[in-house]
PDB file of C-alpha atoms and ligand atoms in Angstrom:
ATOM      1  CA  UNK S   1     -30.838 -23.309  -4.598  1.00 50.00           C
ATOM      2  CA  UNK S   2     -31.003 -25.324  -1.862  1.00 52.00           C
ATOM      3  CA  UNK S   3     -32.086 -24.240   1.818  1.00 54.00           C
ATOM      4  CA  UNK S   4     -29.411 -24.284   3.024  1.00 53.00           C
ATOM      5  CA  UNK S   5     -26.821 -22.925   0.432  1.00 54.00           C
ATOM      6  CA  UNK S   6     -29.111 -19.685   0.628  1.00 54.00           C
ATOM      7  CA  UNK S   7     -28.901 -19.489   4.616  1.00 52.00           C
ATOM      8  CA  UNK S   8     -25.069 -19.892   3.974  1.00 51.00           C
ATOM      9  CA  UNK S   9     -24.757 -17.178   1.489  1.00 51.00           C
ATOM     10  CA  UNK S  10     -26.816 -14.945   3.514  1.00 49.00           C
ATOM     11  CA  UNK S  11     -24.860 -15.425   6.349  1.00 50.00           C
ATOM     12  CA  UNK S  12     -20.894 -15.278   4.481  1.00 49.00           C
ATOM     13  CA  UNK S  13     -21.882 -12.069   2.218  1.00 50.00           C
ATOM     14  CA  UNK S  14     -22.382  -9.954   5.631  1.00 46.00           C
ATOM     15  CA  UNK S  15     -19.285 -11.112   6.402  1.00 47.00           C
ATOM     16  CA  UNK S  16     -17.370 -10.506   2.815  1.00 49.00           C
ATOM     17  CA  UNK S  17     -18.810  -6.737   3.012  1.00 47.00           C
ATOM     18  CA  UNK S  18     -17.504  -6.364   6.290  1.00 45.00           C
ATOM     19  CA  UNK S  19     -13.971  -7.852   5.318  1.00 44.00           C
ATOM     20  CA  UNK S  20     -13.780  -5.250   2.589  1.00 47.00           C
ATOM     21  CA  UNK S  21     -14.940  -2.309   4.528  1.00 45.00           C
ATOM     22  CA  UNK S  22     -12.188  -3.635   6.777  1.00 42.00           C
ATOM     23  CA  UNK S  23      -9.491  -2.968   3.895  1.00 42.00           C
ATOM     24  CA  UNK S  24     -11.274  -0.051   3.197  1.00 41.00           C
ATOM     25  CA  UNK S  25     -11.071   1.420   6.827  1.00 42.00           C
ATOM     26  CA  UNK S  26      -7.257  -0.042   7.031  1.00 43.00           C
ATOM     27  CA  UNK S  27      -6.768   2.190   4.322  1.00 44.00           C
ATOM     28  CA  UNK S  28      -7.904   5.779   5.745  1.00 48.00           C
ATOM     29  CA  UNK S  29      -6.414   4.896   8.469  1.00 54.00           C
ATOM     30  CA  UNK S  30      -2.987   4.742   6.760  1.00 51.00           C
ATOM     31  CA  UNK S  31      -3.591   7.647   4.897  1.00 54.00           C
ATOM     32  CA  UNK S  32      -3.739   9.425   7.671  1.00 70.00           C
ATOM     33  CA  UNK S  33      -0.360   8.230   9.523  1.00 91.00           C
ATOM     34  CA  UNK S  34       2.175  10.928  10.937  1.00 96.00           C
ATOM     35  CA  UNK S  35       4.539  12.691   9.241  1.00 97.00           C
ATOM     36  CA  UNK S  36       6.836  14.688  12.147  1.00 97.00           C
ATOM     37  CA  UNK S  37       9.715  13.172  13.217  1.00 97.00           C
ATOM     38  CA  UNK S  38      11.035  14.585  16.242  1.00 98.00           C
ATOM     39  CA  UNK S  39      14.162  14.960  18.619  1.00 98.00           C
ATOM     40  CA  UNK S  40      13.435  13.910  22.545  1.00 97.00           C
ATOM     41  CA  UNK S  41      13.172  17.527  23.089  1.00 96.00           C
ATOM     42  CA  UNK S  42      10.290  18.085  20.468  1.00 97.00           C
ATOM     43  CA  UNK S  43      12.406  20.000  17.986  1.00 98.00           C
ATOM     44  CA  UNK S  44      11.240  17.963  14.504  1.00 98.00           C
ATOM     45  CA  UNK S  45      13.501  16.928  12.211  1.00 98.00           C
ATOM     46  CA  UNK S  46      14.087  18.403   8.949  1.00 97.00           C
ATOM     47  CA  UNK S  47      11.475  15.928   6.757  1.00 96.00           C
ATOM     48  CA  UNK S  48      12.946  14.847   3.922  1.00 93.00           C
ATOM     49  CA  UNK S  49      10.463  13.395   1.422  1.00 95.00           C
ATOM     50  CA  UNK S  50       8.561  17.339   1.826  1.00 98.00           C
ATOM     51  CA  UNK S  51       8.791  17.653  -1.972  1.00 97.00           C
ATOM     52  CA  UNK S  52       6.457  14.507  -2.248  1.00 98.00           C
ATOM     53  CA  UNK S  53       3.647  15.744  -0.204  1.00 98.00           C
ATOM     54  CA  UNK S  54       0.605  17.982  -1.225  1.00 98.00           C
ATOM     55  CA  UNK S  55       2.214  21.362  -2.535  1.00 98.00           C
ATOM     56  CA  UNK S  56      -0.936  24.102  -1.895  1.00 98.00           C
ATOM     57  CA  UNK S  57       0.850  27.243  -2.928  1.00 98.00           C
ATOM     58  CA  UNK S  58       3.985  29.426  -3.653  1.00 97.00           C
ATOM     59  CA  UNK S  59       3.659  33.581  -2.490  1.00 97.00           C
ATOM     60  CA  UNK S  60       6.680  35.552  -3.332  1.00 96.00           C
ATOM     61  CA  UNK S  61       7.186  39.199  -1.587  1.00 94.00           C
ATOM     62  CA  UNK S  62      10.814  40.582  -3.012  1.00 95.00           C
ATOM     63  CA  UNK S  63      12.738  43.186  -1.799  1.00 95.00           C
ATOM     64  CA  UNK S  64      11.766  45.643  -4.987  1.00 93.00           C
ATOM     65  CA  UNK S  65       8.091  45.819  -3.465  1.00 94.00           C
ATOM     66  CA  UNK S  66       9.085  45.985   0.440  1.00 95.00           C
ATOM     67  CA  UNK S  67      11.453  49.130   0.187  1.00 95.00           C
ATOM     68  CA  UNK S  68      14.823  46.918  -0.442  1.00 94.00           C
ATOM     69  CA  UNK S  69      14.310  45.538   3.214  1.00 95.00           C
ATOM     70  CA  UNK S  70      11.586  42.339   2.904  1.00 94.00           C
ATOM     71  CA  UNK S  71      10.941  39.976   6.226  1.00 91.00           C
ATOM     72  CA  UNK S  72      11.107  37.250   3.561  1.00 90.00           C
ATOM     73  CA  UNK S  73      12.295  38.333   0.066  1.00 93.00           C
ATOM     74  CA  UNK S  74      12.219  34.649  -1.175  1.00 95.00           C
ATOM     75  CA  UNK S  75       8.985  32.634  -2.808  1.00 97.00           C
ATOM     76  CA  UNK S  76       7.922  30.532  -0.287  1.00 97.00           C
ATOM     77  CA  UNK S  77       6.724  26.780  -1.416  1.00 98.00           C
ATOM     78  CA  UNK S  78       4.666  25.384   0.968  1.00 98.00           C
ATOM     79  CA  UNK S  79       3.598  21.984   1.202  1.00 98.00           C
ATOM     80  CA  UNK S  80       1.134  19.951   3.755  1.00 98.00           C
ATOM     81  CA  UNK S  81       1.782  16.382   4.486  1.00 98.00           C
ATOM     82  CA  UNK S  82      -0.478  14.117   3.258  1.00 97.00           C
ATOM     83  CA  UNK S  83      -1.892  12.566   5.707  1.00 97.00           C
ATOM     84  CA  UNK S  84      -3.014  16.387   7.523  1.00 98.00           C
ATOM     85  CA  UNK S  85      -4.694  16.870   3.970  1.00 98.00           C
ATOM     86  CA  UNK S  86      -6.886  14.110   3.716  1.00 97.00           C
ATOM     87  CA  UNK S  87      -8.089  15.022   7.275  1.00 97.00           C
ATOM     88  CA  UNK S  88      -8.300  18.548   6.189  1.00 98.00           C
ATOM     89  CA  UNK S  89     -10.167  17.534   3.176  1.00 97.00           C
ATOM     90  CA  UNK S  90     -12.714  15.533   5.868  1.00 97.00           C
ATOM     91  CA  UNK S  91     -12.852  17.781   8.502  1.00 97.00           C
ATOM     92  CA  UNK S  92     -12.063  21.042   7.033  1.00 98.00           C
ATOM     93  CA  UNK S  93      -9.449  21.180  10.200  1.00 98.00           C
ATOM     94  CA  UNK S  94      -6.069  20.936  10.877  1.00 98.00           C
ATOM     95  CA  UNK S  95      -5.434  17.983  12.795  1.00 98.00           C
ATOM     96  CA  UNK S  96      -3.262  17.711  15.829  1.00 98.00           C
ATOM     97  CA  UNK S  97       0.106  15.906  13.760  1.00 98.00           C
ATOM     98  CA  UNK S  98      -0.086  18.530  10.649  1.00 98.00           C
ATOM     99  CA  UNK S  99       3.182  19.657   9.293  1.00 98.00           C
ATOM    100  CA  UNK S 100       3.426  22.425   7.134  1.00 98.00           C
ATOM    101  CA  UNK S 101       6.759  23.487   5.415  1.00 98.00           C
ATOM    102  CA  UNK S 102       7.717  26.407   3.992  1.00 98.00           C
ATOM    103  CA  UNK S 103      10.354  26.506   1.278  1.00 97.00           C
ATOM    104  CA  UNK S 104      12.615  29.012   0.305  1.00 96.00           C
ATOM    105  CA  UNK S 105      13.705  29.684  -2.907  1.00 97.00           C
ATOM    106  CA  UNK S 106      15.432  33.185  -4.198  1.00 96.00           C
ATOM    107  CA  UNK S 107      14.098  35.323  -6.813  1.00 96.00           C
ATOM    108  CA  UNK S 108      15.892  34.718 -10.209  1.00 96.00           C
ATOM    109  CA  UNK S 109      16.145  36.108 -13.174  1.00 97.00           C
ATOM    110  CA  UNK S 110      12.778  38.793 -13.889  1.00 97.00           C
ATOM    111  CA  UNK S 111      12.819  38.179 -17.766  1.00 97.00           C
ATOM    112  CA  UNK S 112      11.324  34.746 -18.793  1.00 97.00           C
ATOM    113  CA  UNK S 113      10.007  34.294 -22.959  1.00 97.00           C
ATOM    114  CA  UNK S 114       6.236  34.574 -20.825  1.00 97.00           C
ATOM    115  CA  UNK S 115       6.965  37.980 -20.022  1.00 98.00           C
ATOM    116  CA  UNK S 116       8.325  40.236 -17.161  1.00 97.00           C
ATOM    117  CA  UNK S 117       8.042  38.505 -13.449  1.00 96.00           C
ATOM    118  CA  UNK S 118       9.309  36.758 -10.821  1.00 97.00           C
ATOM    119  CA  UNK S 119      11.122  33.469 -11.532  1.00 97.00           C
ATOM    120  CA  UNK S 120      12.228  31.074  -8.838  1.00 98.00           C
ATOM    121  CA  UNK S 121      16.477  30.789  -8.622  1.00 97.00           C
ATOM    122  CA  UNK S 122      17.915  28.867  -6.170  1.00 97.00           C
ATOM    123  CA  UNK S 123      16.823  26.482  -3.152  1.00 96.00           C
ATOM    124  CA  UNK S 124      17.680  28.463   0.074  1.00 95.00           C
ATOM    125  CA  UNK S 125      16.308  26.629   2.759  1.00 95.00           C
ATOM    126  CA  UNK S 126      13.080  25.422   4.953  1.00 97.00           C
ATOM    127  CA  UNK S 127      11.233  26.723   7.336  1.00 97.00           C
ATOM    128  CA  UNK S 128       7.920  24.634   9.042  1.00 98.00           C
ATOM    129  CA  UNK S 129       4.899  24.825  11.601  1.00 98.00           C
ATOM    130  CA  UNK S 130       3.748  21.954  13.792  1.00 98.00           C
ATOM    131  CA  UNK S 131       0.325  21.161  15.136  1.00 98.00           C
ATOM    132  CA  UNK S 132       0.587  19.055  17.807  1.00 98.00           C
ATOM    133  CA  UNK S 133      -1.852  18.946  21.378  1.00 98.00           C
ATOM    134  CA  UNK S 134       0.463  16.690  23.164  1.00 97.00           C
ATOM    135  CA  UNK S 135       3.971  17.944  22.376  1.00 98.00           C
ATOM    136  CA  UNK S 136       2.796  21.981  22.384  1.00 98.00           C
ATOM    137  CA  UNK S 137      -0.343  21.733  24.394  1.00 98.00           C
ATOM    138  CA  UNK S 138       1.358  24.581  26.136  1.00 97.00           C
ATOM    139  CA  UNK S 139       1.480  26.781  23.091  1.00 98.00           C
ATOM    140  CA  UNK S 140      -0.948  29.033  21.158  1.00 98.00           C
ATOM    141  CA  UNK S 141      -3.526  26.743  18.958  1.00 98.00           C
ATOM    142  CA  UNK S 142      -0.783  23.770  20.063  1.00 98.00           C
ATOM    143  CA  UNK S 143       1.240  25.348  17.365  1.00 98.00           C
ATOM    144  CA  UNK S 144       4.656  25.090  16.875  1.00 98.00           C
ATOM    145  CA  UNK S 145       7.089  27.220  14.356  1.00 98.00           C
ATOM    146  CA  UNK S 146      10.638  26.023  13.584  1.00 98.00           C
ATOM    147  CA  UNK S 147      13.859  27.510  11.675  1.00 97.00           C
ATOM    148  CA  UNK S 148      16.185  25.485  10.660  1.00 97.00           C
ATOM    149  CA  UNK S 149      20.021  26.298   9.817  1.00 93.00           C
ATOM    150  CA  UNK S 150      22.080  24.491   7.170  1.00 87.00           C
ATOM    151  CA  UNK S 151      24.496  23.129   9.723  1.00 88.00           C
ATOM    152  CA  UNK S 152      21.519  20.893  11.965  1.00 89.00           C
ATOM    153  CA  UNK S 153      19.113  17.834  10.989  1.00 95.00           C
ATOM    154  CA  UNK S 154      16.640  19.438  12.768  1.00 97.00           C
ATOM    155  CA  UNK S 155      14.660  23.067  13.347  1.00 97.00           C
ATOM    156  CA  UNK S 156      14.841  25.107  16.317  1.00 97.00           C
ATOM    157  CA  UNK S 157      11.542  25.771  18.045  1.00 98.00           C
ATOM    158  CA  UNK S 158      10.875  29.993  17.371  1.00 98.00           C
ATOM    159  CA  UNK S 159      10.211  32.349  19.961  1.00 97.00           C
ATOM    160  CA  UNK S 160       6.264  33.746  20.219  1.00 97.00           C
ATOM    161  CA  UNK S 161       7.172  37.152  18.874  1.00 97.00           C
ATOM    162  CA  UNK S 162       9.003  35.881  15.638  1.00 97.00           C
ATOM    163  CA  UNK S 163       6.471  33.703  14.086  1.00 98.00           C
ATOM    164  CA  UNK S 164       3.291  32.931  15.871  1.00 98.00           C
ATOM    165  CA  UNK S 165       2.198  36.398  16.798  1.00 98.00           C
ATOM    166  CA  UNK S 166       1.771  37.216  13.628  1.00 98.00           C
ATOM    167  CA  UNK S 167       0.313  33.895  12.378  1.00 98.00           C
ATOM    168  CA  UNK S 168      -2.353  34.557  15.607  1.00 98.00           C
ATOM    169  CA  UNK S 169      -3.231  37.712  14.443  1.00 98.00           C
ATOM    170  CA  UNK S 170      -3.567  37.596  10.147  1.00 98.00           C
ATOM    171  CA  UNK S 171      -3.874  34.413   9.352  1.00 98.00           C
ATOM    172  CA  UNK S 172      -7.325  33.361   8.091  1.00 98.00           C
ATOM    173  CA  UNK S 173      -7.195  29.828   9.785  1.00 98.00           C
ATOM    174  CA  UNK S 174      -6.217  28.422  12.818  1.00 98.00           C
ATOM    175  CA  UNK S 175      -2.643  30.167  12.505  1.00 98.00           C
ATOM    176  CA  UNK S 176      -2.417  29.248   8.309  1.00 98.00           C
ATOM    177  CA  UNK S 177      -2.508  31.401   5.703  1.00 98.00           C
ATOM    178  CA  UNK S 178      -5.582  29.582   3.854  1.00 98.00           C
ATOM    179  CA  UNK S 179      -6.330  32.760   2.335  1.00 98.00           C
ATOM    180  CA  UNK S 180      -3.915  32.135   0.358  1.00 98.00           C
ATOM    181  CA  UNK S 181      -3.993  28.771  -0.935  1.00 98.00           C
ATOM    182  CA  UNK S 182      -6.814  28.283  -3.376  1.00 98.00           C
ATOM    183  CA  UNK S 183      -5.395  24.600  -3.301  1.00 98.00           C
ATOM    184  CA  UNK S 184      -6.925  24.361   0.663  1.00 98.00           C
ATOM    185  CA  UNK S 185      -9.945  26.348   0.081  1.00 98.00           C
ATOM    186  CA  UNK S 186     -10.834  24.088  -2.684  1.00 98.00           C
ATOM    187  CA  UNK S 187     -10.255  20.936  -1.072  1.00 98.00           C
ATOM    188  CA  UNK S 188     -12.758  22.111   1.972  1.00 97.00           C
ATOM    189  CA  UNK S 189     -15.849  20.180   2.932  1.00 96.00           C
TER     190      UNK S 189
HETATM  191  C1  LIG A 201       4.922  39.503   9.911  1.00 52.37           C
HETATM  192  C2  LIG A 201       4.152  38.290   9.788  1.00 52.37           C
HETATM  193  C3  LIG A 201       4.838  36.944   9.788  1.00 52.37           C
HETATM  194  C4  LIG A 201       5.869  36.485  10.594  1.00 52.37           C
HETATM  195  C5  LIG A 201       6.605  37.246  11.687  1.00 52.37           C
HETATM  196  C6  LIG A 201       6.108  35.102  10.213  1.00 52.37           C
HETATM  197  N1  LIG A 201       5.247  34.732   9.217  1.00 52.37           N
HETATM  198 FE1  LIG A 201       5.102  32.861   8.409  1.00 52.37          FE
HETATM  199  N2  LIG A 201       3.827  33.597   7.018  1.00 52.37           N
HETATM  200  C7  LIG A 201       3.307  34.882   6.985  1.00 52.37           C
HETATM  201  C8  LIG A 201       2.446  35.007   5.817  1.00 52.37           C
HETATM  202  C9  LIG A 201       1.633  36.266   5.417  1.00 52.37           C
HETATM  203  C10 LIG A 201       2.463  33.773   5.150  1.00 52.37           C
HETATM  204  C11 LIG A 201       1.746  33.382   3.863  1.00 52.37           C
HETATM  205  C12 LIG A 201       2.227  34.209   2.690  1.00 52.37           C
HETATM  206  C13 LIG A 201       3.694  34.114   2.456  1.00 52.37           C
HETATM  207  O1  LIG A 201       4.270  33.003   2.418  1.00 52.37           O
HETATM  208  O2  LIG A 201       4.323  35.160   2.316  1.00 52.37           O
HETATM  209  C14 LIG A 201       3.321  32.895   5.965  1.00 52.37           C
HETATM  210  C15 LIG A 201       3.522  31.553   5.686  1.00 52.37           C
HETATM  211  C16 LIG A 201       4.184  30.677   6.516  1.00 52.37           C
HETATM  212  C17 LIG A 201       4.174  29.249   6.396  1.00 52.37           C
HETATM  213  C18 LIG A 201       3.311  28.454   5.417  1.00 52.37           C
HETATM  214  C19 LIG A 201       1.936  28.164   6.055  1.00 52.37           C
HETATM  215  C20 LIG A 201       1.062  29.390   6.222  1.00 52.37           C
HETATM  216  O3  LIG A 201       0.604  29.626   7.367  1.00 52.37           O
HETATM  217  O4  LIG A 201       0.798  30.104   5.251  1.00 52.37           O
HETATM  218  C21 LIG A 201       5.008  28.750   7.336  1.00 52.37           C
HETATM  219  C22 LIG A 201       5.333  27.296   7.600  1.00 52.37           C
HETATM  220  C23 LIG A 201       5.541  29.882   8.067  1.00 52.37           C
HETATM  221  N3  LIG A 201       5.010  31.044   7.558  1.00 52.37           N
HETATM  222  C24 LIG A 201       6.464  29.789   9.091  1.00 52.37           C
HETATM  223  C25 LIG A 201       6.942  30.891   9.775  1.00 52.37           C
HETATM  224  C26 LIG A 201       8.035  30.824  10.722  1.00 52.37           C
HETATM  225  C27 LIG A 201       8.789  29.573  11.117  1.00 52.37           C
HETATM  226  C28 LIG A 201       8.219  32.110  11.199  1.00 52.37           C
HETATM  227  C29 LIG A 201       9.227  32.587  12.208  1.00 52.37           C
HETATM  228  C30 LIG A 201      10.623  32.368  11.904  1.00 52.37           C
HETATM  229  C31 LIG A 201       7.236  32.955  10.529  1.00 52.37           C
HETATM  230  N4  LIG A 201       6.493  32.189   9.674  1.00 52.37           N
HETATM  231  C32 LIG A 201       7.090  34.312  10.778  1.00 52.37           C
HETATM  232  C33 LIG A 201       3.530  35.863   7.910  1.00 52.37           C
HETATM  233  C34 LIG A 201       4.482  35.822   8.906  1.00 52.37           C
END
């Protein structure tokens, strides 16, 4: 090979490495795009594509365990969007932009062919949390909880006492229930 072929290659393979970490970095940084869409007065819209993002666990507390009266006597599906997971699964963190939603579904029929249990009926409904330092700087751990009714595209924001006090006080992370989600722990630096 010629001189100068070699001081060409040398000086275009930098180059070619550096155009694919390029792609590469182009890449995370997609991944982790935003997922809350949101009305002028930070209320987010209901998302829509939730069933498509990272699903990290289902708890179910019925009424036939909580004295007829349950808080929430539905399974709860909850789901993370994606790009908050792949920071998560960096950073072990929840990243300012993380949506979580909650699902509700009612408990079914308690007879399946696998036995005697719980088995999900019918879709009743979402429920979410937002992480977000700019738009809730002013609330606890920038969090902010949302109900939603079947009448409005999108949640209202929840009073302290309903949602986040509790959250504050039990939850094993930052305000989420990562005791509960093998899926998270797993997925943790
Ligand atoms: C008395 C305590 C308590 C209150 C009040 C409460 N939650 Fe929760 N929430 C929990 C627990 C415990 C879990 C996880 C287990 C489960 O789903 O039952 C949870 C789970 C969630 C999740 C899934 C992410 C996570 O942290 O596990 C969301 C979203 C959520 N709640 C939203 C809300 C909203 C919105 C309100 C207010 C309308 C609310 N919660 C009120 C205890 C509470």
């Amino acid at each position: 090979m010629s001189k100068f072929k070699k001081a060409l290659l040398c000086s275009i393979a930098p180059m070619l490495v550096a155009g694919m970490l390029g792609v590469t970095t182009q890449a995370v940084a997609s991944g982790e795009r935003l997922y809350g869409r949101f009305t002028k007065d930070n209320e987010l819209y209901a998302p829509r594509d939730y069933r498509e993002w990272v699903f990290i666990g289902a708890s179910v507390t019925p009424n036939d365990m909580n004295d007829g009266a349950a808080a929430f006597p539905e399974f709860h599906n909850v789901y993370i969007d994606p790009g908050s997971y792949a920071h998560w699964k960096k950073t072990g963190e929840f990243r300012s932009g993380t949506v979580i939603v909650k699902e509700l579904a009612s408990i079914g029929t308690k007879e399946a062919p696998s036995g005697h249990g719980y088995f999900q009926g019918e879709y009743g409904g979402i429920a979410a949390m937002v992480k977000d330092a700019k738009r809730y700087a002013d609330k606890p751990g920038n969090w902010a909880y949302f109900g939603f009714s079947a009448d409005s595209r999108h949640g209202a924001i929840q009073e302290e006492s309903a949602c986040s006090a509790c959250h504050q006080q039990n939850a094993a992370q930052d305000q989420v229930f990562t005791q509960f989600y093998p899926v998270l722990r797993a997925a943790k630096p």
